[in-house]
């Protein structure tokens, strides 16, 4: 008989056993489910209106390709080590140094949990009465309910995320394709593609692509959280391209085309115009839960690297904190705060990918020495500065801020780590 401990086992601080792994398609489907969220709808709709069909299509797929490449590298590290992102960071930044980095990751993931819990509460509170005439309970009740629902799924770890995605992703994609079909009855795809003007200020392909990459770069950075469960490196790459190059751009397109056809900037407004307000409400609830469970999962894994407690207990703790903060604090504050913190995340992926694929090169997994890696922190600071400056438009190498930050952090880490190893070798030779 399976015990509760076996059901919630998720190998948060250890390598995933080989017999627990799955194919890359499973990983890709999970990330597609994560990508079906209100932020993607807003991004797709607004970019479709600002750029028009063809230019937005180019931005969606170029951004998706870059995300897939980054996730391919991070996924390979996850598949090779079979460790979570937080534990991989320990091997790169040092055990003590990783505490600070993982604290940042925990805060970012928790911040998104707070936003999604608040959104769930607002949608339920307003939607029940407007759609069914049900006298709604207080918003606070629905915020707590949403957080509890996310926790109930997340405490069972990867296996629960896998099952959730296999059920929910086909349903949510089916809904989006239905909206697309109804929108195309108003205006044909050829007419949409032939529109010569777009609304809003002009935006170049580089800037548009940068926004697409930035919208999901945190997901690509923590991709090892899922790819530690993948069978091998090729399967990790397969999962990354299914999710980020095939899946995510399709979600953005399915949001953009109905908005272009109707001239409305909000997909949910389009849904209401097409007579699907009730289904749209249900869809929003499902989408927020699917994305929220992934964010809660990432937060609990990063937290598990900081606190020596069973991960399922940390899931409940994070969910409870999420609910309390979502009830009492303004979401606008957290969105601004998350935008700032998210700038810190992309360089981390460049550092640990460089460490495992260029410096370590498949050697035995070990914590970085010394306890705090100066090369890793030096590279992180350099990458963060570039990310911040590029985010404000003052300096760009590739025209994509997140990619600039990753490349600079990767180069700096390789240079500083190689230099540090040479100095150590020289000092040892002198002593001998």
Coordinates of C-alpha atoms in Angstrom, one line a residue:
X1 CA 0.0 0.0 0.0
X2 CA 1.3 3.4 -1.0
X3 CA 2.1 5.7 1.9
X4 CA 1.5 9.4 2.1
X5 CA 5.3 10.0 2.2
X6 CA 5.7 8.0 -1.1
X7 CA 2.9 10.0 -2.7
X8 CA 4.4 13.4 -1.9
X9 CA 8.1 12.3 -2.6
X10 CA 9.5 14.8 -5.1
X11 CA 13.3 14.5 -4.6
X12 CA 13.6 18.2 -3.9
X13 CA 17.2 17.8 -2.5
X14 CA 18.3 14.7 -4.3
X15 CA 18.7 13.4 -7.8
X16 CA 15.6 12.0 -9.4
X17 CA 15.9 8.1 -9.9
X18 CA 16.1 6.9 -13.5
X19 CA 13.0 4.8 -13.2
X20 CA 10.9 7.9 -12.3
X21 CA 11.7 9.8 -15.6
X22 CA 9.3 10.6 -18.5
X23 CA 9.6 11.7 -22.1
X24 CA 10.2 15.2 -23.3
X25 CA 6.6 15.5 -24.6
X26 CA 5.3 15.4 -21.0
X27 CA 7.6 18.3 -20.1
X28 CA 6.6 20.3 -23.1
X29 CA 2.9 19.9 -22.3
X30 CA 3.4 21.1 -18.7
X31 CA 5.0 24.3 -19.9
X32 CA 2.4 24.9 -22.5
X33 CA -0.2 24.7 -19.7
X34 CA 1.9 27.2 -17.7
X35 CA 2.0 29.5 -20.8
X36 CA -1.8 29.6 -21.1
X37 CA -2.2 32.5 -18.7
X38 CA -3.7 36.0 -18.6
X39 CA -0.3 37.6 -19.1
X40 CA 0.1 35.7 -22.4
X41 CA -3.4 36.8 -23.5
X42 CA -2.6 40.4 -22.8
X43 CA 0.8 40.2 -24.5
X44 CA -0.6 38.4 -27.6
X45 CA -3.6 40.8 -27.9
X46 CA -1.7 44.0 -27.5
X47 CA 1.2 43.0 -29.8
X48 CA -1.2 41.8 -32.4
X49 CA -2.9 45.2 -32.4
X50 CA 0.4 47.2 -32.3
X51 CA 2.3 45.2 -34.9
X52 CA -0.3 43.7 -37.1
X53 CA -0.4 40.0 -38.1
X54 CA 2.8 39.3 -39.9
X55 CA 5.1 41.4 -37.7
X56 CA 3.7 40.0 -34.5
X57 CA 4.0 36.4 -36.0
X58 CA 7.7 37.1 -36.6
X59 CA 8.2 38.4 -33.1
X60 CA 6.3 35.5 -31.5
X61 CA 8.3 32.8 -33.3
X62 CA 11.7 34.5 -33.0
X63 CA 11.1 35.1 -29.3
X64 CA 9.9 31.5 -29.0
X65 CA 13.0 30.2 -30.8
X66 CA 15.3 32.1 -28.4
X67 CA 13.4 30.9 -25.4
X68 CA 13.6 27.3 -26.7
X69 CA 17.4 27.6 -27.1
X70 CA 17.9 28.9 -23.6
X71 CA 15.5 26.3 -22.2
X72 CA 17.3 23.6 -24.3
X73 CA 20.6 24.4 -22.5
X74 CA 19.0 24.7 -19.0
X75 CA 17.0 21.6 -19.7
X76 CA 20.1 19.6 -20.7
X77 CA 21.7 20.6 -17.3
X78 CA 18.6 19.4 -15.5
X79 CA 18.6 16.1 -17.4
X80 CA 22.3 15.6 -16.8
X81 CA 22.3 16.3 -13.1
X82 CA 18.7 15.3 -12.3
X83 CA 18.6 18.1 -9.7
X84 CA 16.3 21.0 -9.2
X85 CA 17.3 24.5 -10.3
X86 CA 17.9 25.4 -6.6
X87 CA 20.3 22.5 -6.1
X88 CA 22.1 23.2 -9.4
X89 CA 22.7 26.7 -8.1
X90 CA 24.4 25.2 -5.1
X91 CA 26.9 23.5 -7.3
X92 CA 27.7 26.8 -9.0
X93 CA 27.4 29.6 -6.4
X94 CA 28.6 27.5 -3.4
X95 CA 26.4 26.2 -0.6
X96 CA 26.3 29.5 1.3
X97 CA 26.3 31.7 -1.8
X98 CA 23.3 29.8 -3.2
X99 CA 21.2 30.7 -0.1
X100 CA 21.0 34.3 -1.3
X101 CA 20.4 33.3 -5.0
X102 CA 17.7 30.8 -4.0
X103 CA 16.1 33.4 -1.7
X104 CA 15.7 35.7 -4.7
X105 CA 14.2 32.8 -6.7
X106 CA 11.8 32.0 -3.9
X107 CA 10.6 35.6 -3.7
X108 CA 10.1 35.9 -7.4
X109 CA 8.0 32.6 -7.5
X110 CA 6.1 33.6 -4.4
X111 CA 5.4 37.0 -5.9
X112 CA 3.8 35.4 -9.0
X113 CA 1.8 33.1 -6.7
X114 CA 0.4 36.1 -4.9
X115 CA -0.6 37.8 -8.2
X116 CA -2.3 34.6 -9.4
X117 CA -4.1 34.0 -6.1
X118 CA -5.4 37.6 -6.1
X119 CA -6.5 37.3 -9.7
X120 CA -8.3 34.0 -9.0
X121 CA -10.0 35.7 -6.0
X122 CA -11.1 38.7 -8.1
X123 CA -12.3 36.6 -11.0
X124 CA -14.4 34.3 -8.7
X125 CA -15.8 37.1 -6.7
X126 CA -16.9 39.1 -9.7
X127 CA -17.7 36.2 -12.1
X128 CA -20.0 34.1 -10.0
X129 CA -22.6 36.8 -9.6
X130 CA -22.3 38.3 -13.1
X131 CA -22.4 35.0 -14.9
X132 CA -24.8 32.9 -12.8
X133 CA -26.5 35.4 -10.5
X134 CA -25.0 33.6 -7.5
X135 CA -24.5 35.8 -4.4
X136 CA -20.8 35.9 -4.1
X137 CA -18.9 35.2 -0.9
X138 CA -16.2 37.7 0.1
X139 CA -13.1 38.1 -2.2
X140 CA -10.9 36.9 0.7
X141 CA -12.6 33.5 0.7
X142 CA -11.9 32.9 -3.0
X143 CA -8.2 34.0 -2.6
X144 CA -7.8 31.5 0.1
X145 CA -9.7 28.9 -1.9
X146 CA -7.4 29.4 -4.9
X147 CA -4.3 29.2 -2.8
X148 CA -5.6 26.0 -1.2
X149 CA -6.4 24.5 -4.6
X150 CA -2.9 25.2 -5.9
X151 CA -1.4 23.7 -2.8
X152 CA -3.5 20.6 -3.0
X153 CA -2.1 19.8 -6.5
X154 CA 1.5 21.0 -5.8
X155 CA 2.1 18.9 -2.6
X156 CA 2.1 15.8 -4.9
X157 CA 5.0 17.2 -6.9
X158 CA 5.9 16.6 -10.5
X159 CA 3.5 13.7 -11.0
X160 CA 0.5 15.9 -10.1
X161 CA 1.7 18.6 -12.5
X162 CA 2.0 16.0 -15.2
X163 CA -1.5 14.7 -14.8
X164 CA -3.0 18.2 -14.5
X165 CA -1.4 19.2 -17.7
X166 CA -2.5 16.1 -19.6
X167 CA -6.1 16.9 -18.7
X168 CA -6.2 20.7 -18.8
X169 CA -4.0 21.6 -21.8
X170 CA -6.2 20.0 -24.4
X171 CA -9.3 21.6 -22.9
X172 CA -7.7 25.1 -22.7
X173 CA -6.3 24.9 -26.2
X174 CA -9.7 23.7 -27.5
X175 CA -11.3 26.8 -26.0
X176 CA -8.7 29.1 -27.6
X177 CA -9.2 27.5 -31.0
X178 CA -12.9 27.9 -30.6
X179 CA -12.5 31.6 -30.0
X180 CA -10.2 31.8 -33.0
X181 CA -12.8 30.0 -35.2
X182 CA -15.6 32.4 -34.1
X183 CA -13.3 35.5 -34.6
X184 CA -12.5 34.3 -38.1
X185 CA -16.2 34.2 -39.0
X186 CA -16.1 38.0 -38.5
X187 CA -13.0 38.6 -40.5
X188 CA -11.1 36.1 -42.6
X189 CA -7.5 35.2 -41.9
X190 CA -6.4 36.6 -45.3
X191 CA -8.1 39.9 -44.5
X192 CA -6.4 40.0 -41.1
X193 CA -3.0 39.3 -42.6
X194 CA -3.6 41.9 -45.2
X195 CA -4.3 44.8 -42.8
X196 CA -1.6 47.4 -43.5
X197 CA -1.9 49.5 -40.3
X198 CA -1.5 48.7 -36.7
X199 CA -2.6 50.7 -33.7
X200 CA -0.4 52.3 -31.1
X201 CA 3.2 53.6 -31.2
X202 CA 5.6 51.9 -33.7
X203 CA 7.6 49.0 -32.3
X204 CA 10.6 47.3 -34.0
X205 CA 11.1 43.6 -34.3
X206 CA 13.9 43.6 -31.8
X207 CA 11.9 45.4 -29.1
X208 CA 8.9 43.1 -29.7
X209 CA 11.0 40.0 -29.6
X210 CA 12.6 41.2 -26.4
X211 CA 9.2 41.5 -24.8
X212 CA 8.3 38.0 -25.8
X213 CA 11.5 36.6 -24.4
X214 CA 11.2 38.5 -21.2
X215 CA 7.6 37.3 -20.7
X216 CA 8.8 33.7 -20.2
X217 CA 12.5 33.8 -19.5
X218 CA 12.0 32.9 -15.8
X219 CA 10.3 29.7 -16.9
X220 CA 13.3 28.9 -19.1
X221 CA 15.7 29.6 -16.3
X222 CA 13.9 27.2 -13.9
X223 CA 13.3 24.6 -16.6
X224 CA 15.6 22.1 -14.7
X225 CA 12.8 21.8 -12.1
X226 CA 10.9 19.8 -14.7
X227 CA 13.8 18.4 -16.9
X228 CA 15.3 16.6 -13.9
X229 CA 12.5 14.2 -14.6
X230 CA 13.3 13.7 -18.3
X231 CA 15.0 10.6 -19.5
X232 CA 18.0 12.1 -21.3
X233 CA 19.4 15.2 -22.9
X234 CA 17.8 14.9 -26.3
X235 CA 14.4 14.5 -24.6
X236 CA 15.1 17.7 -22.6
X237 CA 15.8 19.6 -25.9
X238 CA 12.6 18.0 -27.4
X239 CA 10.6 19.3 -24.4
X240 CA 12.0 22.8 -24.7
X241 CA 11.1 23.1 -28.4
X242 CA 7.7 21.7 -28.0
X243 CA 7.0 24.1 -25.1
X244 CA 8.7 27.3 -26.1
X245 CA 9.0 27.2 -29.9
X246 CA 5.8 25.3 -30.8
X247 CA 3.4 25.9 -27.9
X248 CA 4.0 29.4 -26.6
X249 CA 3.9 31.2 -29.9
X250 CA 0.7 29.4 -30.8
X251 CA -0.9 30.7 -27.5
X252 CA 0.2 34.2 -28.4
X253 CA -1.2 33.9 -31.9
X254 CA -4.5 32.5 -30.6
X255 CA -4.7 35.7 -28.5
X256 CA -3.6 38.1 -31.2
X257 CA -5.8 37.0 -34.1
X258 CA -9.2 37.5 -32.3
X259 CA -8.0 40.9 -31.1
X260 CA -7.0 42.0 -34.6
X261 CA -10.3 40.7 -36.0
X262 CA -12.4 42.6 -33.4
X263 CA -10.2 45.6 -32.7
X264 CA -10.3 44.8 -28.9
X265 CA -7.1 44.8 -26.9
X266 CA -8.3 42.3 -24.2
X267 CA -8.9 38.6 -25.2
X268 CA -11.5 38.3 -22.4
X269 CA -13.4 41.2 -23.9
X270 CA -13.4 39.5 -27.2
X271 CA -14.7 36.3 -25.5
X272 CA -17.6 38.3 -24.1
X273 CA -18.3 39.9 -27.5
X274 CA -18.5 36.4 -29.0
X275 CA -21.1 35.3 -26.4
X276 CA -18.8 33.1 -24.3
X277 CA -18.6 35.1 -21.1
X278 CA -19.4 32.0 -18.9
X279 CA -16.9 29.7 -20.6
X280 CA -14.4 32.6 -20.5
X281 CA -14.8 32.9 -16.8
X282 CA -14.3 29.1 -16.3
X283 CA -11.3 29.3 -18.7
X284 CA -9.7 32.1 -16.7
X285 CA -10.1 30.2 -13.5
X286 CA -8.5 27.0 -14.9
X287 CA -5.7 29.0 -16.5
X288 CA -4.8 30.8 -13.3
X289 CA -4.8 27.5 -11.3
X290 CA -2.6 25.8 -13.9
X291 CA 0.0 28.6 -14.0
X292 CA -0.2 29.1 -10.2
X293 CA 0.6 25.4 -9.4
X294 CA 3.8 25.7 -11.5
X295 CA 4.9 28.9 -9.7
X296 CA 4.1 27.4 -6.3
X297 CA 6.1 24.3 -7.3
X298 CA 9.1 26.4 -8.2
X299 CA 8.8 28.5 -5.0
X300 CA 8.7 25.3 -2.9
X301 CA 11.7 23.8 -4.6
X302 CA 13.8 26.9 -4.1
X303 CA 12.5 27.1 -0.5
X304 CA 13.4 23.5 0.1
X305 CA 17.0 24.3 -0.7
X306 CA 17.0 26.8 2.2
X307 CA 14.9 25.0 4.8
X308 CA 15.5 21.4 5.8
X309 CA 11.8 20.5 6.0
X310 CA 9.6 18.1 3.9
X311 CA 8.7 19.9 0.7
X312 CA 5.0 19.3 1.0
X313 CA 5.0 21.2 4.3
X314 CA 6.8 24.1 2.6
X315 CA 4.1 24.1 -0.2
X316 CA 1.4 24.6 2.4
X317 CA 3.4 27.3 4.2
X318 CA 4.1 29.2 0.9
X319 CA 0.4 28.9 -0.1
X320 CA -0.7 30.2 3.2
X321 CA 1.7 33.2 3.0
X322 CA 0.6 33.8 -0.5
X323 CA -3.1 33.9 0.5
X324 CA -2.5 36.3 3.4
X325 CA -0.4 38.8 1.3
X326 CA -2.8 38.6 -1.7
X327 CA -5.7 39.5 0.6
X328 CA -4.1 42.5 2.3
X329 CA -1.7 44.1 -0.2
X330 CA -2.1 45.8 -3.6
X331 CA -1.2 43.7 -6.6
X332 CA 0.1 46.7 -8.5
X333 CA 2.9 46.9 -6.0
X334 CA 3.9 43.3 -6.5
X335 CA 3.8 43.6 -10.3
X336 CA 6.3 46.5 -10.2
X337 CA 8.4 44.6 -7.6
X338 CA 8.4 41.4 -9.8
X339 CA 9.5 43.4 -12.8
X340 CA 12.5 44.5 -10.9
X341 CA 13.3 41.1 -9.4
X342 CA 12.8 39.3 -12.7
X343 CA 15.8 41.3 -14.1
X344 CA 18.0 39.4 -11.7
X345 CA 16.9 35.9 -12.9
X346 CA 18.1 35.5 -16.6
X347 CA 21.9 35.8 -15.8
X348 CA 21.6 32.9 -13.4
X349 CA 20.9 30.5 -16.2
X350 CA 23.9 31.6 -18.2
X351 CA 26.2 31.0 -15.2
X352 CA 25.0 27.5 -14.3
X353 CA 24.8 26.3 -17.9
X354 CA 28.4 27.5 -18.5
X355 CA 29.5 25.8 -15.3
X356 CA 28.0 22.4 -16.1
X357 CA 28.6 22.3 -19.9
X358 CA 31.9 24.2 -20.2
X359 CA 33.7 24.2 -16.8
X360 CA 32.5 21.0 -15.2
X361 CA 31.9 19.1 -18.4
X362 CA 30.0 16.1 -17.0
X363 CA 32.3 15.6 -14.0
X364 CA 30.9 14.4 -10.7
X365 CA 28.3 16.8 -9.2
X366 CA 29.8 18.7 -6.3
X367 CA 29.2 22.0 -4.5
X368 CA 31.3 24.9 -5.6
X369 CA 34.5 25.6 -3.7
X370 CA 34.9 28.0 -1.9
X371 CA 31.6 28.1 -0.1
X372 CA 30.7 31.4 -1.9
X373 CA 31.8 31.5 -5.5
X374 CA 33.3 34.9 -6.3
X375 CA 33.3 34.2 -10.1
X376 CA 29.6 33.2 -10.0
X377 CA 28.6 36.3 -8.1
X378 CA 30.9 38.6 -10.2
X379 CA 29.2 37.2 -13.3
X380 CA 25.8 37.6 -11.8
X381 CA 26.4 41.2 -11.0
X382 CA 27.7 41.9 -14.5
X383 CA 24.8 40.2 -16.1
X384 CA 22.3 42.0 -13.9
X385 CA 23.8 45.4 -14.7
X386 CA 23.6 44.6 -18.4
X387 CA 20.0 43.4 -17.9
X388 CA 19.0 46.6 -16.0
X389 CA 20.7 48.9 -18.5
X390 CA 19.3 47.0 -21.5
X391 CA 15.8 46.9 -19.9
X392 CA 15.9 50.7 -19.8
X393 CA 17.0 50.9 -23.5
X394 CA 20.4 52.5 -22.8
X395 CA 22.5 49.6 -24.1
X396 CA 21.8 46.5 -26.1
X397 CA 24.0 44.0 -27.9
X398 CA 21.5 41.7 -29.5
X399 CA 18.5 44.1 -29.0
X400 CA 17.0 41.5 -26.5
X401 CA 17.7 42.5 -22.9
X402 CA 17.4 39.0 -21.4
X403 CA 19.7 37.4 -24.0
X404 CA 22.3 40.2 -23.5
X405 CA 22.3 39.5 -19.8
X406 CA 22.7 35.7 -20.2
X407 CA 25.5 36.1 -22.7
X408 CA 27.4 38.6 -20.6
X409 CA 27.0 36.5 -17.4
X410 CA 28.1 33.4 -19.2
X411 CA 31.2 35.0 -20.7
X412 CA 32.2 36.7 -17.4
X413 CA 31.7 33.4 -15.4
X414 CA 33.8 31.4 -17.9
X415 CA 36.6 34.0 -17.8
X416 CA 36.6 34.5 -14.0
X417 CA 36.2 30.8 -13.1
X418 CA 39.0 29.9 -15.5
X419 CA 41.2 32.6 -14.1
X420 CA 40.4 31.5 -10.5
X421 CA 41.3 27.9 -11.3
X422 CA 44.6 28.9 -12.9
X423 CA 45.5 31.0 -9.9
X424 CA 44.7 28.1 -7.5
X425 CA 46.8 25.7 -9.7
X426 CA 49.7 28.1 -9.6
X427 CA 49.5 28.6 -5.8
X428 CA 49.5 24.8 -5.3
X429 CA 52.5 24.4 -7.6
X430 CA 54.4 27.0 -5.6
X431 CA 53.6 25.3 -2.3
X432 CA 54.8 21.9 -3.8

